[in-house]
Amino acid sequence: MRNYLTKRHDPFDFMDPFFDDFFAGERNYNQLMKTDIKDEGDHYQLKMDLPAIKKEDIKISLNEGYLKISATFHDENEKNEQHGK
């Protein structure tokens, strides 16, 4: 028998939209990884929408039946430390 994680009721869930809007600049990129999965019979085909991510910054691993896909985002507009001084 497997144990499945479940979300317990949080009485402060009604506050989530307030904090989501307040911290809009700090987005969680895990939620932006749009994925289509197609069963091709003998294999699965995954298509992912990863805008602004370079192919060399994507890591894929398979461990104990779990597929893990992660990506590193590099902000091209990072400010130089000398800028503005």
mmCIF file of N, CA and C in Angstrom:
data_model
loop_
_atom_site.group_PDB
_atom_site.id
_atom_site.type_symbol
_atom_site.label_atom_id
_atom_site.label_comp_id
_atom_site.label_asym_id
_atom_site.label_seq_id
_atom_site.Cartn_x
_atom_site.Cartn_y
_atom_site.Cartn_z
ATOM 1 N N MET A 1 0.844 -1.170 0.000
ATOM 2 C CA MET A 1 0.000 0.000 0.000
ATOM 3 C C MET A 1 0.892 1.237 0.000
ATOM 4 N N ARG A 2 0.543 2.205 -0.812
ATOM 5 C CA ARG A 2 1.313 3.438 -0.893
ATOM 6 C C ARG A 2 0.688 4.511 -0.017
ATOM 7 N N ASN A 3 1.539 5.356 0.479
ATOM 8 C CA ASN A 3 1.069 6.524 1.221
ATOM 9 C C ASN A 3 1.016 7.700 0.268
ATOM 10 N N TYR A 4 -0.088 8.369 0.215
ATOM 11 C CA TYR A 4 -0.244 9.535 -0.638
ATOM 12 C C TYR A 4 -0.352 10.776 0.237
ATOM 13 N N LEU A 5 0.394 11.794 -0.147
ATOM 14 C CA LEU A 5 0.321 13.045 0.592
ATOM 15 C C LEU A 5 -0.986 13.743 0.255
ATOM 16 N N THR A 6 -1.627 14.242 1.253
ATOM 17 C CA THR A 6 -2.861 14.993 1.032
ATOM 18 C C THR A 6 -2.704 16.358 1.672
ATOM 19 N N LYS A 7 -3.387 17.322 1.121
ATOM 20 C CA LYS A 7 -3.349 18.668 1.686
ATOM 21 C C LYS A 7 -4.446 18.774 2.729
ATOM 22 N N ARG A 8 -4.044 19.141 3.899
ATOM 23 C CA ARG A 8 -5.016 19.341 4.966
ATOM 24 C C ARG A 8 -5.638 20.722 4.833
ATOM 25 N N HIS A 9 -6.816 20.849 5.382
ATOM 26 C CA HIS A 9 -7.522 22.134 5.335
ATOM 27 C C HIS A 9 -6.728 23.187 6.092
ATOM 28 N N ASP A 10 -6.525 24.299 5.466
ATOM 29 C CA ASP A 10 -5.837 25.426 6.083
ATOM 30 C C ASP A 10 -6.844 26.556 6.254
ATOM 31 N N PRO A 11 -7.121 26.966 7.478
ATOM 32 C CA PRO A 11 -8.127 28.010 7.684
ATOM 33 C C PRO A 11 -7.720 29.365 7.111
ATOM 34 N N PHE A 12 -6.461 29.513 6.705
ATOM 35 C CA PHE A 12 -5.989 30.780 6.156
ATOM 36 C C PHE A 12 -5.866 30.757 4.636
ATOM 37 N N ASP A 13 -6.464 29.758 3.974
ATOM 38 C CA ASP A 13 -6.433 29.677 2.512
ATOM 39 C C ASP A 13 -7.015 30.924 1.855
ATOM 40 N N PHE A 14 -7.970 31.564 2.513
ATOM 41 C CA PHE A 14 -8.593 32.747 1.921
ATOM 42 C C PHE A 14 -7.589 33.892 1.759
ATOM 43 N N MET A 15 -6.449 33.841 2.453
ATOM 44 C CA MET A 15 -5.431 34.887 2.350
ATOM 45 C C MET A 15 -4.476 34.670 1.178
ATOM 46 N N ASP A 16 -4.483 33.473 0.569
ATOM 47 C CA ASP A 16 -3.550 33.165 -0.512
ATOM 48 C C ASP A 16 -3.586 34.174 -1.656
ATOM 49 N N PRO A 17 -4.752 34.561 -2.171
ATOM 50 C CA PRO A 17 -4.758 35.536 -3.272
ATOM 51 C C PRO A 17 -4.100 36.865 -2.900
ATOM 52 N N PHE A 18 -4.257 37.291 -1.659
ATOM 53 C CA PHE A 18 -3.626 38.538 -1.223
ATOM 54 C C PHE A 18 -2.114 38.440 -1.336
ATOM 55 N N PHE A 19 -1.544 37.351 -0.813
ATOM 56 C CA PHE A 19 -0.095 37.198 -0.847
ATOM 57 C C PHE A 19 0.406 36.898 -2.252
ATOM 58 N N ASP A 20 -0.386 36.186 -3.058
ATOM 59 C CA ASP A 20 0.007 35.922 -4.441
ATOM 60 C C ASP A 20 0.153 37.224 -5.211
ATOM 61 N N ASP A 21 -0.775 38.149 -5.025
ATOM 62 C CA ASP A 21 -0.701 39.439 -5.702
ATOM 63 C C ASP A 21 0.429 40.302 -5.147
ATOM 64 N N PHE A 22 0.632 40.239 -3.838
ATOM 65 C CA PHE A 22 1.644 41.064 -3.184
ATOM 66 C C PHE A 22 3.048 40.687 -3.638
ATOM 67 N N PHE A 23 3.294 39.374 -3.780
ATOM 68 C CA PHE A 23 4.612 38.896 -4.173
ATOM 69 C C PHE A 23 4.659 38.511 -5.648
ATOM 70 N N ALA A 24 3.934 39.202 -6.493
ATOM 71 C CA ALA A 24 3.856 38.852 -7.913
ATOM 72 C C ALA A 24 5.215 38.915 -8.589
ATOM 73 N N GLY A 25 6.122 39.751 -8.119
ATOM 74 C CA GLY A 25 7.447 39.846 -8.712
ATOM 75 C C GLY A 25 8.288 38.608 -8.471
ATOM 76 N N GLU A 26 8.004 37.872 -7.417
ATOM 77 C CA GLU A 26 8.742 36.658 -7.091
ATOM 78 C C GLU A 26 7.907 35.460 -7.514
ATOM 79 N N ARG A 27 7.924 35.169 -8.785
ATOM 80 C CA ARG A 27 7.088 34.089 -9.309
ATOM 81 C C ARG A 27 7.745 32.736 -9.078
ATOM 82 N N ASN A 28 6.921 31.739 -8.895
ATOM 83 C CA ASN A 28 7.396 30.369 -8.744
ATOM 84 C C ASN A 28 7.436 29.741 -10.129
ATOM 85 N N TYR A 29 8.637 29.526 -10.667
ATOM 86 C CA TYR A 29 8.753 29.028 -12.025
ATOM 87 C C TYR A 29 8.354 27.559 -12.148
ATOM 88 N N ASN A 30 8.198 26.841 -11.017
ATOM 89 C CA ASN A 30 7.702 25.466 -11.098
ATOM 90 C C ASN A 30 6.294 25.426 -11.677
ATOM 91 N N GLN A 31 5.513 26.474 -11.463
ATOM 92 C CA GLN A 31 4.151 26.522 -11.962
ATOM 93 C C GLN A 31 4.088 26.884 -13.432
ATOM 94 N N LEU A 32 5.178 27.381 -14.007
ATOM 95 C CA LEU A 32 5.174 27.827 -15.386
ATOM 96 C C LEU A 32 5.630 26.747 -16.359
ATOM 97 N N MET A 33 5.965 25.565 -15.865
ATOM 98 C CA MET A 33 6.470 24.491 -16.705
ATOM 99 C C MET A 33 5.292 23.724 -17.312
ATOM 100 N N LYS A 34 4.741 24.252 -18.412
ATOM 101 C CA LYS A 34 3.596 23.624 -19.063
ATOM 102 C C LYS A 34 4.069 22.373 -19.794
ATOM 103 N N THR A 35 3.357 21.263 -19.587
ATOM 104 C CA THR A 35 3.796 19.974 -20.109
ATOM 105 C C THR A 35 2.645 19.222 -20.757
ATOM 106 N N ASP A 36 2.915 18.640 -21.917
ATOM 107 C CA ASP A 36 1.996 17.707 -22.568
ATOM 108 C C ASP A 36 2.651 16.335 -22.541
ATOM 109 N N ILE A 37 1.920 15.327 -22.070
ATOM 110 C CA ILE A 37 2.430 13.960 -22.013
ATOM 111 C C ILE A 37 1.537 13.091 -22.877
ATOM 112 N N LYS A 38 2.159 12.343 -23.790
ATOM 113 C CA LYS A 38 1.407 11.502 -24.714
ATOM 114 C C LYS A 38 1.919 10.068 -24.616
ATOM 115 N N ASP A 39 1.002 9.114 -24.442
ATOM 116 C CA ASP A 39 1.344 7.695 -24.398
ATOM 117 C C ASP A 39 1.413 7.176 -25.826
ATOM 118 N N GLU A 40 2.591 6.784 -26.263
ATOM 119 C CA GLU A 40 2.805 6.281 -27.622
ATOM 120 C C GLU A 40 2.799 4.753 -27.678
ATOM 121 N N GLY A 41 2.303 4.101 -26.646
ATOM 122 C CA GLY A 41 2.243 2.640 -26.619
ATOM 123 C C GLY A 41 3.472 2.044 -25.958
ATOM 124 N N ASP A 42 4.619 2.113 -26.643
ATOM 125 C CA ASP A 42 5.850 1.554 -26.087
ATOM 126 C C ASP A 42 6.728 2.613 -25.415
ATOM 127 N N HIS A 43 6.317 3.868 -25.456
ATOM 128 C CA HIS A 43 7.054 4.946 -24.799
ATOM 129 C C HIS A 43 6.125 6.149 -24.590
ATOM 130 N N TYR A 44 6.593 7.067 -23.798
ATOM 131 C CA TYR A 44 5.864 8.313 -23.568
ATOM 132 C C TYR A 44 6.595 9.453 -24.261
ATOM 133 N N GLN A 45 5.836 10.414 -24.750
ATOM 134 C CA GLN A 45 6.414 11.595 -25.371
ATOM 135 C C GLN A 45 6.028 12.808 -24.527
ATOM 136 N N LEU A 46 7.033 13.579 -24.118
ATOM 137 C CA LEU A 46 6.801 14.781 -23.328
ATOM 138 C C LEU A 46 7.172 15.997 -24.150
ATOM 139 N N LYS A 47 6.308 16.994 -24.128
ATOM 140 C CA LYS A 47 6.601 18.286 -24.738
ATOM 141 C C LYS A 47 6.441 19.328 -23.645
ATOM 142 N N MET A 48 7.481 20.141 -23.467
ATOM 143 C CA MET A 48 7.462 21.140 -22.404
ATOM 144 C C MET A 48 7.690 22.526 -22.980
ATOM 145 N N ASP A 49 6.970 23.476 -22.447
ATOM 146 C CA ASP A 49 7.123 24.871 -22.816
ATOM 147 C C ASP A 49 8.033 25.527 -21.782
ATOM 148 N N LEU A 50 9.270 25.792 -22.175
ATOM 149 C CA LEU A 50 10.250 26.399 -21.274
ATOM 150 C C LEU A 50 10.814 27.671 -21.904
ATOM 151 N N PRO A 51 10.038 28.731 -21.928
ATOM 152 C CA PRO A 51 10.519 29.960 -22.558
ATOM 153 C C PRO A 51 11.730 30.529 -21.820
ATOM 154 N N ALA A 52 12.676 31.032 -22.583
ATOM 155 C CA ALA A 52 13.893 31.674 -22.070
ATOM 156 C C ALA A 52 14.845 30.706 -21.373
ATOM 157 N N ILE A 53 14.647 29.399 -21.549
ATOM 158 C CA ILE A 53 15.547 28.402 -20.973
ATOM 159 C C ILE A 53 16.356 27.785 -22.104
ATOM 160 N N LYS A 54 17.672 27.757 -21.936
ATOM 161 C CA LYS A 54 18.546 27.154 -22.936
ATOM 162 C C LYS A 54 18.604 25.644 -22.723
ATOM 163 N N LYS A 55 18.776 24.904 -23.813
ATOM 164 C CA LYS A 55 18.790 23.442 -23.763
ATOM 165 C C LYS A 55 19.852 22.931 -22.791
ATOM 166 N N GLU A 56 21.006 23.583 -22.757
ATOM 167 C CA GLU A 56 22.089 23.133 -21.878
ATOM 168 C C GLU A 56 21.803 23.406 -20.398
ATOM 169 N N ASP A 57 20.770 24.173 -20.096
ATOM 170 C CA ASP A 57 20.398 24.461 -18.711
ATOM 171 C C ASP A 57 19.280 23.554 -18.198
ATOM 172 N N ILE A 58 18.922 22.535 -18.977
ATOM 173 C CA ILE A 58 17.873 21.586 -18.588
ATOM 174 C C ILE A 58 18.526 20.291 -18.128
ATOM 175 N N LYS A 59 18.093 19.776 -16.977
ATOM 176 C CA LYS A 59 18.601 18.510 -16.445
ATOM 177 C C LYS A 59 17.441 17.529 -16.335
ATOM 178 N N ILE A 60 17.658 16.308 -16.844
ATOM 179 C CA ILE A 60 16.635 15.261 -16.803
ATOM 180 C C ILE A 60 17.250 14.031 -16.160
ATOM 181 N N SER A 61 16.537 13.447 -15.197
ATOM 182 C CA SER A 61 17.023 12.224 -14.561
ATOM 183 C C SER A 61 15.842 11.302 -14.267
ATOM 184 N N LEU A 62 16.130 10.011 -14.218
ATOM 185 C CA LEU A 62 15.138 8.993 -13.883
ATOM 186 C C LEU A 62 15.704 8.187 -12.728
ATOM 187 N N ASN A 63 14.998 8.185 -11.598
ATOM 188 C CA ASN A 63 15.485 7.500 -10.411
ATOM 189 C C ASN A 63 14.328 6.780 -9.736
ATOM 190 N N GLU A 64 14.426 5.467 -9.645
ATOM 191 C CA GLU A 64 13.418 4.629 -8.991
ATOM 192 C C GLU A 64 12.018 4.888 -9.534
ATOM 193 N N GLY A 65 11.909 5.040 -10.847
ATOM 194 C CA GLY A 65 10.620 5.222 -11.488
ATOM 195 C C GLY A 65 10.095 6.645 -11.509
ATOM 196 N N TYR A 66 10.849 7.591 -10.973
ATOM 197 C CA TYR A 66 10.435 8.991 -10.958
ATOM 198 C C TYR A 66 11.266 9.783 -11.955
ATOM 199 N N LEU A 67 10.592 10.482 -12.839
ATOM 200 C CA LEU A 67 11.245 11.349 -13.810
ATOM 201 C C LEU A 67 11.348 12.743 -13.208
ATOM 202 N N LYS A 68 12.568 13.269 -13.189
ATOM 203 C CA LYS A 68 12.792 14.607 -12.641
ATOM 204 C C LYS A 68 13.345 15.489 -13.748
ATOM 205 N N ILE A 69 12.677 16.609 -13.981
ATOM 206 C CA ILE A 69 13.110 17.581 -14.976
ATOM 207 C C ILE A 69 13.269 18.913 -14.258
ATOM 208 N N SER A 70 14.467 19.467 -14.347
ATOM 209 C CA SER A 70 14.711 20.769 -13.726
ATOM 210 C C SER A 70 15.434 21.662 -14.720
ATOM 211 N N ALA A 71 15.293 22.948 -14.529
ATOM 212 C CA ALA A 71 15.921 23.911 -15.426
ATOM 213 C C ALA A 71 16.426 25.092 -14.614
ATOM 214 N N THR A 72 17.511 25.664 -15.092
ATOM 215 C CA THR A 72 18.089 26.839 -14.463
ATOM 216 C C THR A 72 17.823 28.039 -15.346
ATOM 217 N N PHE A 73 17.262 29.066 -14.755
ATOM 218 C CA PHE A 73 16.953 30.287 -15.495
ATOM 219 C C PHE A 73 18.015 31.325 -15.183
ATOM 220 N N HIS A 74 18.610 31.885 -16.222
ATOM 221 C CA HIS A 74 19.602 32.947 -16.069
ATOM 222 C C HIS A 74 18.982 34.239 -16.574
ATOM 223 N N ASP A 75 18.851 35.202 -15.697
ATOM 224 C CA ASP A 75 18.269 36.493 -16.068
ATOM 225 C C ASP A 75 19.309 37.303 -16.824
ATOM 226 N N GLU A 76 19.047 37.560 -18.082
ATOM 227 C CA GLU A 76 19.976 38.313 -18.923
ATOM 228 C C GLU A 76 20.024 39.783 -18.529
ATOM 229 N N ASN A 77 19.068 40.237 -17.762
ATOM 230 C CA ASN A 77 18.983 41.651 -17.392
ATOM 231 C C ASN A 77 19.465 41.922 -15.974
ATOM 232 N N GLU A 78 20.278 40.997 -15.411
ATOM 233 C CA GLU A 78 20.773 41.221 -14.058
ATOM 234 C C GLU A 78 21.591 42.501 -14.024
ATOM 235 N N LYS A 79 21.428 43.242 -12.968
ATOM 236 C CA LYS A 79 22.113 44.529 -12.850
ATOM 237 C C LYS A 79 23.570 44.321 -12.450
ATOM 238 N N ASN A 80 24.421 45.099 -13.047
ATOM 239 C CA ASN A 80 25.828 45.096 -12.715
ATOM 240 C C ASN A 80 26.007 45.818 -11.382
ATOM 241 N N GLU A 81 26.939 45.337 -10.533
ATOM 242 C CA GLU A 81 27.149 45.958 -9.229
ATOM 243 C C GLU A 81 27.611 47.403 -9.361
ATOM 244 N N GLN A 82 28.310 47.738 -10.425
ATOM 245 C CA GLN A 82 28.821 49.088 -10.606
ATOM 246 C C GLN A 82 27.759 50.037 -11.154
ATOM 247 N N HIS A 83 26.648 49.492 -11.649
ATOM 248 C CA HIS A 83 25.602 50.318 -12.243
ATOM 249 C C HIS A 83 24.955 51.200 -11.184
ATOM 250 N N GLY A 84 24.883 52.473 -11.448
ATOM 251 C CA GLY A 84 24.201 53.382 -10.543
ATOM 252 C C GLY A 84 25.069 53.976 -9.464
ATOM 253 N N LYS A 85 26.351 53.628 -9.418
ATOM 254 C CA LYS A 85 27.230 54.190 -8.382
ATOM 255 C C LYS A 85 27.926 55.415 -8.881
#
